[in-house]
Each structure stands twice: as C-alpha cells, then as structure tokens.
Short mmCIF file of C-alpha atoms and ligand atoms in Angstrom, two decimals:
data_model
loop_
_atom_site.label_atom_id
_atom_site.label_comp_id
_atom_site.label_asym_id
_atom_site.label_seq_id
_atom_site.Cartn_x
_atom_site.Cartn_y
_atom_site.Cartn_z
CA MET A 29 142.62 99.34 181.48
CA ALA A 30 144.55 96.24 182.24
CA GLY A 31 143.26 93.32 180.24
CA ALA A 32 141.32 95.34 177.65
CA PRO A 33 141.88 94.49 174.02
CA LEU A 34 144.32 96.64 172.14
CA ASN A 35 142.13 96.84 169.14
CA ALA A 36 138.77 98.50 168.67
CA PRO A 37 135.88 95.98 168.77
CA LEU A 38 134.48 94.63 165.56
CA GLU A 39 130.88 95.26 166.53
CA LEU A 40 128.71 93.18 164.14
CA THR A 41 125.27 93.84 165.40
CA SER A 42 122.21 95.56 163.79
CA THR A 43 120.68 96.45 167.25
CA TYR A 44 121.44 96.97 170.92
CA VAL A 45 119.59 95.44 173.94
CA GLY A 46 117.46 98.16 175.32
CA SER A 47 114.97 98.69 177.90
CA MET A 48 112.44 101.46 178.90
CA SER A 49 115.38 102.93 180.91
CA THR A 50 118.01 102.76 178.24
CA ALA A 51 120.51 105.51 179.36
CA ALA A 52 120.75 108.71 177.22
CA GLY A 53 123.54 108.28 174.67
CA ALA A 54 123.44 104.55 174.79
CA PRO A 55 123.69 102.79 171.34
CA VAL A 56 120.15 101.83 170.08
CA TYR A 57 120.26 100.71 166.35
CA GLY A 58 123.00 100.03 163.77
CA ARG A 59 121.91 102.88 161.45
CA SER A 60 122.81 105.39 164.18
CA ASP A 61 125.33 103.76 166.34
CA ASN A 62 128.37 101.48 166.01
CA ALA A 63 131.42 101.23 168.25
CA THR A 64 133.67 100.26 165.38
CA TRP A 65 132.81 103.23 163.18
CA GLU A 66 133.08 105.50 166.17
CA ALA A 67 136.67 104.47 166.73
CA LEU A 68 137.41 105.25 163.01
CA GLU A 69 135.67 108.42 163.03
CA SER A 70 137.51 109.63 166.15
CA ALA A 71 140.76 108.64 164.44
CA ILE A 72 139.97 110.53 161.19
CA GLY A 73 138.63 113.60 163.09
CA THR A 74 141.82 113.72 165.21
CA LEU A 75 144.00 113.67 161.93
CA GLU A 76 141.98 116.36 160.37
CA GLY A 77 141.89 118.59 163.44
CA ALA A 78 138.27 117.99 164.43
CA PRO A 79 138.47 116.60 167.86
CA ASP A 80 134.72 115.70 167.93
CA GLY A 81 135.38 113.27 165.16
CA CYS A 82 133.74 112.85 161.81
CA VAL A 83 130.82 111.19 160.08
CA ALA A 84 131.72 108.05 158.17
CA PHE A 85 129.71 106.95 155.21
CA SER A 86 129.33 103.83 153.05
CA SER A 87 131.48 105.34 150.32
CA GLY A 88 133.20 108.58 149.30
CA MET A 89 130.27 109.39 147.02
CA ALA A 90 127.76 108.88 149.89
CA ALA A 91 129.79 111.47 151.83
CA VAL A 92 129.93 113.80 148.87
CA ALA A 93 125.99 113.53 148.47
CA ALA A 94 125.55 114.19 152.12
CA VAL A 95 127.58 117.42 151.74
CA LEU A 96 125.78 118.49 148.67
CA GLU A 97 122.57 118.18 150.75
CA LEU A 98 123.78 121.23 152.75
CA VAL A 99 123.30 123.45 149.79
CA PRO A 100 119.93 125.28 150.18
CA VAL A 101 117.25 124.51 147.56
CA ASN A 102 118.10 126.43 144.45
CA GLY A 103 121.20 127.50 146.13
CA LEU A 104 124.54 128.15 144.28
CA LEU A 105 127.30 125.45 144.06
CA VAL A 106 130.51 126.63 142.67
CA VAL A 107 132.60 123.73 141.18
CA PRO A 108 135.97 123.57 139.34
CA PRO A 109 136.11 122.68 135.74
CA ALA A 110 137.87 119.32 136.37
CA ALA A 111 137.53 117.39 139.64
CA TYR A 112 136.46 113.79 140.52
CA ASN A 113 134.08 112.90 137.64
CA THR A 114 131.42 111.46 139.74
CA THR A 115 131.12 114.34 142.10
CA LEU A 116 130.59 116.62 139.04
CA GLU A 117 128.22 114.16 137.56
CA LEU A 118 126.08 114.17 140.73
CA ALA A 119 126.21 117.94 140.97
CA ARG A 120 124.83 118.13 137.40
CA ARG A 121 122.14 115.74 138.09
CA LEU A 122 121.00 117.71 141.05
CA GLU A 123 120.95 120.82 138.86
CA ALA A 124 118.97 118.95 136.30
CA GLN A 125 116.44 118.11 139.06
CA ALA A 126 116.25 121.85 139.93
CA ARG A 127 117.70 120.97 143.42
CA LEU A 128 120.52 123.57 143.12
CA ARG A 129 122.40 125.75 140.53
CA ILE A 130 126.00 125.12 139.44
CA PHE A 131 128.44 127.60 138.22
CA THR A 132 131.88 126.33 137.02
CA VAL A 133 134.69 128.49 138.05
CA ASP A 134 138.55 127.82 137.93
CA PRO A 135 139.40 128.19 141.61
CA SER A 136 142.90 129.61 140.76
CA ASP A 137 140.97 132.78 139.55
CA LEU A 138 140.03 134.21 142.92
CA ASP A 139 138.42 137.23 141.22
CA ALA A 140 136.07 135.01 139.25
CA VAL A 141 135.27 133.06 142.53
CA ARG A 142 134.36 136.40 144.20
CA ASP A 143 132.14 137.49 141.26
CA THR A 144 130.27 134.18 141.32
CA LEU A 145 129.70 133.21 144.98
CA GLU A 146 126.59 134.20 146.71
CA PRO A 147 125.62 134.29 150.29
CA GLY A 148 124.53 130.87 151.56
CA GLY A 149 126.15 129.26 148.50
CA MET A 150 128.91 126.59 148.59
CA VAL A 151 132.36 126.51 146.93
CA TRP A 152 133.88 123.07 146.17
CA VAL A 153 137.60 122.62 146.11
CA GLU A 154 139.70 119.55 145.23
CA SER A 155 143.41 120.14 145.85
CA PRO A 156 145.34 118.51 144.49
CA SER A 157 142.56 117.74 141.90
CA ASN A 158 141.67 114.45 140.29
CA PRO A 159 143.22 113.86 137.79
CA LEU A 160 144.92 117.10 136.72
CA LEU A 161 146.70 117.53 140.09
CA GLU A 162 146.03 121.14 140.15
CA VAL A 163 146.72 122.85 143.45
CA VAL A 164 144.38 125.41 144.84
CA ASP A 165 145.08 128.39 147.13
CA ILE A 166 142.67 127.17 149.68
CA GLU A 167 143.22 130.12 152.05
CA GLY A 168 142.47 132.47 149.24
CA VAL A 169 139.16 130.83 148.55
CA VAL A 170 138.29 130.67 152.28
CA ARG A 171 138.89 134.35 152.56
CA ILE A 172 136.53 135.17 149.68
CA ALA A 173 133.88 132.56 150.81
CA ARG A 174 133.91 134.27 154.27
CA GLU A 175 133.52 137.70 152.84
CA VAL A 176 130.50 136.58 150.91
CA GLY A 177 128.93 134.21 153.57
CA ALA A 178 129.36 130.97 151.64
CA THR A 179 130.52 127.53 152.83
CA THR A 180 133.88 126.08 151.71
CA VAL A 181 134.22 122.35 151.09
CA ALA A 182 137.53 120.69 150.34
CA ASP A 183 137.91 117.09 149.06
CA ASN A 184 141.18 116.00 150.75
CA THR A 185 141.26 112.55 149.25
CA PHE A 186 144.52 113.08 147.35
CA ALA A 187 146.38 114.92 149.94
CA THR A 188 145.21 113.03 153.02
CA PRO A 189 145.38 114.97 156.41
CA LEU A 190 149.11 114.10 156.69
CA LEU A 191 149.99 116.49 153.90
CA GLN A 192 147.15 119.10 154.24
CA ARG A 193 144.60 119.89 156.88
CA PRO A 194 141.95 122.10 155.10
CA LEU A 195 140.04 122.77 158.45
CA THR A 196 143.13 124.47 159.82
CA LEU A 197 143.07 126.63 156.71
CA GLY A 198 139.61 127.80 157.37
CA VAL A 199 137.72 125.32 155.29
CA ASP A 200 134.25 124.52 156.73
CA VAL A 201 133.81 120.93 155.64
CA VAL A 202 136.28 118.17 154.45
CA VAL A 203 135.22 115.22 152.59
CA HIS A 204 137.22 111.99 151.95
CA SER A 205 137.03 108.87 149.92
CA VAL A 206 138.39 106.74 152.79
CA THR A 207 138.43 103.98 150.00
CA LYS A 208 141.77 105.52 148.80
CA TYR A 209 144.74 106.42 150.96
CA LEU A 210 143.22 106.28 154.43
CA ALA A 211 142.13 102.62 154.16
CA GLY A 212 144.92 102.07 151.68
CA HIS A 213 144.55 98.48 150.59
CA SER A 214 141.95 98.48 147.79
CA ASP A 215 139.72 96.29 149.80
CA LEU A 216 136.82 98.48 150.70
CA LEU A 217 134.70 101.48 149.95
CA MET A 218 134.00 104.20 152.56
CA GLY A 219 133.68 107.93 152.92
CA ALA A 220 133.99 110.46 155.62
CA VAL A 221 132.77 114.11 156.22
CA VAL A 222 134.77 116.19 158.78
CA THR A 223 133.74 119.51 160.14
CA ARG A 224 134.27 121.47 163.42
CA ASP A 225 130.91 123.14 162.92
CA THR A 226 128.43 121.35 165.22
CA THR A 227 125.38 122.40 163.21
CA LEU A 228 126.78 121.19 160.05
CA ARG A 229 127.92 118.05 161.69
CA GLU A 230 124.43 117.46 163.00
CA GLU A 231 122.96 117.99 159.69
CA VAL A 232 125.33 115.48 157.94
CA PHE A 233 124.77 112.97 160.73
CA THR A 234 121.03 113.35 160.25
CA THR A 235 121.45 112.80 156.44
CA ARG A 236 123.28 109.57 157.17
CA ARG A 237 120.78 108.35 159.69
CA LEU A 238 117.78 109.07 157.34
CA THR A 239 119.35 107.90 154.16
CA GLY A 240 121.06 104.92 155.78
CA ALA A 241 124.32 105.23 153.88
CA VAL A 242 126.22 103.72 156.83
CA PRO A 243 129.55 102.00 156.55
CA GLY A 244 129.69 98.32 157.41
CA PRO A 245 131.47 97.64 160.72
CA PHE A 246 133.77 95.18 159.00
CA GLU A 247 134.89 97.84 156.56
CA ALA A 248 135.28 100.29 159.31
CA TRP A 249 137.45 97.87 161.21
CA LEU A 250 139.61 97.30 158.08
CA ALA A 251 139.91 101.02 157.49
CA LEU A 252 141.13 101.41 161.02
CA ARG A 253 143.69 98.87 160.35
CA GLY A 254 144.78 100.46 157.20
CA LEU A 255 144.86 103.99 158.62
CA ARG A 256 147.47 102.92 161.29
CA THR A 257 150.14 102.58 158.49
CA LEU A 258 149.00 105.72 156.43
CA ASP A 259 152.23 107.55 157.47
CA VAL A 260 154.61 104.98 156.35
CA ARG A 261 152.66 103.99 153.30
CA LEU A 262 152.33 107.60 152.20
CA GLU A 263 156.06 108.40 152.86
CA ARG A 264 157.17 105.41 150.76
CA SER A 265 154.66 106.20 148.00
CA GLN A 266 155.63 109.93 148.03
CA THR A 267 159.47 109.19 147.75
CA THR A 268 158.88 106.84 144.84
CA ALA A 269 156.54 109.04 143.12
CA ARG A 270 158.98 112.06 143.31
CA GLU A 271 161.72 109.96 141.65
CA LEU A 272 159.38 108.49 139.01
CA ALA A 273 158.25 112.01 138.14
CA ARG A 274 161.76 113.15 137.85
CA ARG A 275 162.60 110.26 135.49
CA LEU A 276 159.40 110.65 133.56
CA ALA A 277 160.15 114.31 132.81
CA GLY A 278 163.38 113.20 131.08
CA HIS A 279 161.56 110.46 128.82
CA LYS A 280 161.30 111.09 125.21
CA CYS A 281 157.76 109.54 124.88
CA VAL A 282 156.35 111.72 127.66
CA GLY A 283 155.14 115.25 127.17
CA ARG A 284 153.62 116.81 130.23
CA VAL A 285 154.21 115.39 133.75
CA ARG A 286 152.00 116.55 136.39
CA PHE A 287 153.27 116.14 140.03
CA PRO A 288 152.26 118.48 142.71
CA GLY A 289 155.53 117.99 144.69
CA SER A 290 154.04 115.90 147.45
CA GLY A 291 151.80 112.83 147.67
CA GLY A 292 151.82 109.75 145.48
CA MET A 293 149.94 110.65 142.40
CA ILE A 294 151.41 111.51 139.02
CA SER A 295 149.59 112.22 135.78
CA ILE A 296 151.40 112.11 132.42
CA GLU A 297 150.61 112.77 128.84
CA VAL A 298 152.33 110.59 126.26
CA ILE A 299 153.70 111.43 122.90
CA PRO A 300 152.08 111.03 120.38
CA ASN A 301 149.24 112.75 122.32
CA THR A 302 146.35 110.33 121.50
CA ALA A 303 143.98 107.97 123.40
CA ALA A 304 145.16 104.97 121.29
CA VAL A 305 148.80 105.56 122.20
CA ALA A 306 148.02 105.98 125.86
CA ASP A 307 145.80 102.79 125.84
CA ARG A 308 148.71 100.91 124.34
CA VAL A 309 151.08 102.06 127.08
CA VAL A 310 148.68 101.06 129.82
CA ALA A 311 148.05 97.71 128.04
CA ALA A 312 151.78 97.04 127.92
CA MET A 313 152.34 97.48 131.64
CA ARG A 314 152.94 94.34 133.60
CA LEU A 315 153.84 95.49 137.23
CA TRP A 316 151.41 98.41 137.17
CA THR A 317 147.69 97.32 137.14
CA SER A 318 145.30 98.71 134.71
CA ALA A 319 142.46 99.75 137.08
CA THR A 320 140.71 102.88 138.30
CA SER A 321 141.02 103.95 141.98
CA LEU A 322 144.16 104.97 143.80
CA GLY A 323 146.00 105.11 147.19
CA GLY A 324 146.63 101.43 147.65
CA VAL A 325 149.54 99.22 148.14
CA GLU A 326 149.67 98.19 144.50
CA SER A 327 150.58 100.74 141.73
CA LEU A 328 147.64 101.34 139.36
CA ALA A 329 147.48 103.19 135.99
CA GLU A 330 144.47 104.42 134.12
CA ARG A 331 143.64 106.59 131.09
CA ARG A 332 141.06 108.88 132.74
CA ARG A 333 139.10 109.75 129.50
CA ARG A 334 138.05 106.16 129.17
CA HIS A 335 135.26 107.15 131.48
CA ALA A 336 132.31 108.80 129.62
CA ASN A 337 131.75 111.22 132.51
CA GLU A 338 135.41 112.59 132.61
CA PRO A 339 135.53 116.31 132.02
CA THR A 340 136.63 117.09 128.57
CA SER A 341 139.32 119.43 129.91
CA VAL A 342 141.20 116.33 130.86
CA PRO A 343 143.56 115.40 127.95
CA GLU A 344 142.51 112.32 125.90
CA SER A 345 146.06 110.90 126.51
CA LEU A 346 146.40 111.62 130.24
CA ILE A 347 147.35 108.50 132.19
CA ARG A 348 146.84 108.77 135.88
CA LEU A 349 149.44 106.96 138.06
CA SER A 350 148.86 105.87 141.62
CA VAL A 351 152.25 104.96 142.94
CA GLY A 352 152.11 102.09 145.41
CA LEU A 353 154.65 100.45 147.64
CA GLU A 354 156.64 98.45 145.02
CA HIS A 355 160.23 99.09 144.57
CA VAL A 356 161.04 102.33 142.56
CA ASP A 357 163.47 100.67 140.12
CA ASP A 358 160.80 97.83 139.38
CA LEU A 359 158.10 100.42 138.78
CA TRP A 360 160.47 102.41 136.60
CA GLU A 361 161.53 99.52 134.44
CA ASP A 362 157.92 98.45 133.75
CA LEU A 363 156.93 102.03 132.91
CA ALA A 364 159.91 102.64 130.73
CA ALA A 365 159.30 99.29 128.90
CA ALA A 366 155.53 100.16 128.41
CA LEU A 367 156.61 103.58 127.00
CA GLU A 368 158.91 101.82 124.54
CA ALA A 369 155.74 100.11 123.26
CA ILE A 370 154.80 103.36 121.53
CA ASP A 371 157.68 102.91 119.18
CA GLY A 372 157.48 99.20 118.89
CA GLY A 373 153.79 98.72 118.53
C1 PLP B 22 137.20 108.14 144.66
C2 PLP B 22 137.01 109.58 144.94
C3 PLP B 22 135.80 109.94 145.31
C4 PLP B 22 134.54 108.99 145.57
O1 PLP B 22 134.82 108.10 146.51
P1 PLP B 22 134.26 106.48 146.47
O2 PLP B 22 134.85 105.98 147.75
O3 PLP B 22 134.81 105.80 145.21
O4 PLP B 22 132.68 106.61 146.40
C5 PLP B 22 135.51 111.20 145.62
N1 PLP B 22 136.60 112.18 145.53
C6 PLP B 22 137.73 111.82 145.12
C7 PLP B 22 138.85 112.89 144.95
C8 PLP B 22 137.97 110.52 144.68
O5 PLP B 22 139.13 110.22 144.16
#
C-alpha cells in the first residue's frame, strides 16, 4: 500500500481497545496478541516451511519447556547423551518430578531408538548437536518415530533453516533459540516453536498464553531486524569457519577438530587434553571473547565443561568456538597466538 511503513510496527502495548462488538480475531491483550511478534512468527515459519507461522517465546528455554509439555504425563522422552545442557537439565527435573520418563539413546544408533521408543512418546534431536557438533540422520529417526507413533522434535538452533529444514524431513516440531543465529547480534533472548500440525501448534500457543512466556515486542522487533541479514551473516561465518577448521586441523596444539562441514560452529580439543590448558587458551584470546552463547556478530569461545550441568561425555578440554564476522586472518592470528600460550605459559 502506498505510504505504508516498510518495517513492521513496534507495537508497545499491553492491551487493545475493545468493545462489546470487538470483531473475531481482533487483538485483545498482550499475552495473546502482538503485531510485532506476528511479523517475526510469520518470517520464521516461512523460513522453516510452515506457512502458518510459528509460536515465539521469551527465550529458547521457554520454547523447549512448551514442547516438553506435549509429552503425556508419565510418557517417554528419548534424549541424546549430549545436547544443550539446560534442555537435558530441564528434562531430568521433569523426570524427578515424575512428570515424564527419560531414556538416553545415541540417535546415530537407529536400532536402539527403535527398541526404546513407545507410541505417544517423543524423540528429541539436536543436529548439529551442542557442543559436540554431531550430525543425526533425521530422516532415519523420523521413519522409526512414525512406525512407532512417536513425535519427533528437532532443535534447529545450530543449523538454522537456511542449512536444514527439519519439517521438510518429516520432523513434527522444530525449536529454536532465536537468541543465537536468527536474531544474530547477542542483544536479546527469544525462542520459537515451529510446526505444521495445527493441533500441536494450538497446544503450544495455549501453553504460551497460560504460562505467559511471551517475547517482548521490542525484542521481537530487533529479532526481525537481525533476521534480515541471516543469509549474509551465516555465509560469512561459514566461509570463515571452514577455513579456520582447516588451519586448526594442522596445528600441533590441537587434537580433535569438530566441524560438521557447514555452519559457523567449531569445537576443538587442545593438547595436552586438560581443563587447565583449555582455560589458559581461552584466557589468552584477545579478539575472541570468552563468553557463552553463539551465533552473533562477535566471535565467542568457551570451555563448555566449566558449566556444572554440561554432560560428562563432553571432553573437559573441549573449547566451543562461535565464528563471527571478523576477518578470517585476524581470527586465526589471535587463535594461533592463544594456542602458543600452551607452550609459553
Ligand atoms: C542456547 C540454546 C538453547 C536455549 O536458548 P535460550 O535462548 O538461551 O533460552 C536451546 N538449544 C540450543 C541448541 C541452544 O544453543
């Protein structure tokens, strides 16, 4: 429409003017409706192949929690041995509260997945996984879940819909920490749940409405702004990550390099393979920032086992690298100098 603003409105309101004759579908209250989220939900839904949009949450964990609500009481949740630590911690807490049962299965062992899953259960997939960057045969897991009558969930935070669209592979529900690549500027927390199943979508929407885990309109507006450049950010980050992974593989102070071939995340294990040495390397970095989180403009490094809730299958010395948008040679120079600190320090 001529004269319309190019950008979605930043709708800062808790309520909407109503009357006894308020039209069906008209916005009513800020815990159910907001035009800024709706623009973001439509964009993320389109990217993931869910034309009806998604349900945005106040954080990735709020989205994860809403999806775990879909497991029936005392139902089975199959989780991988290593995944985002707080997702696993929440699942364990729900198990301790007798809300659901957890079974830990390596999703690369499809026979074990088949032996474990139950009708009505849920299988949780993270691919590439945080922080081991393991890649799952999503279609294989989906085939088994469908045979059994279980729901498949994929946390697509690391791949983003530009590299992988789990719904098109048959996954029932996709979750995102929008905080990471989608928003992309380390300036907000937000989550999203995407599904084409209208019943599941309605359930998740109701959970958000009842628990109130709604995103702030300003965060949604910023996320929309960040999402616009996802493609160019990811392309740059991926090109740099590929080159850094190649150089790291040839470095005498680096043992295993994990890089799934696409995306902007790398995990390395240093030599000697100890927490103290890895901490010294991270502390010696100048351009890379020592911080948790990922998917932003600035490159971040973190030894994951510093978190008490990190799965013990993650090596003590593993450093997770989130490759940002700085120049590849600057990033390499800083990384190589920090690795030299192993000898020098
Ligand atoms: C960060 C993260 C989450 C949680 O998201 P928040 O926005 O921090 O609540 C979930 N899954 C993965 C893979 C993550 O990296």
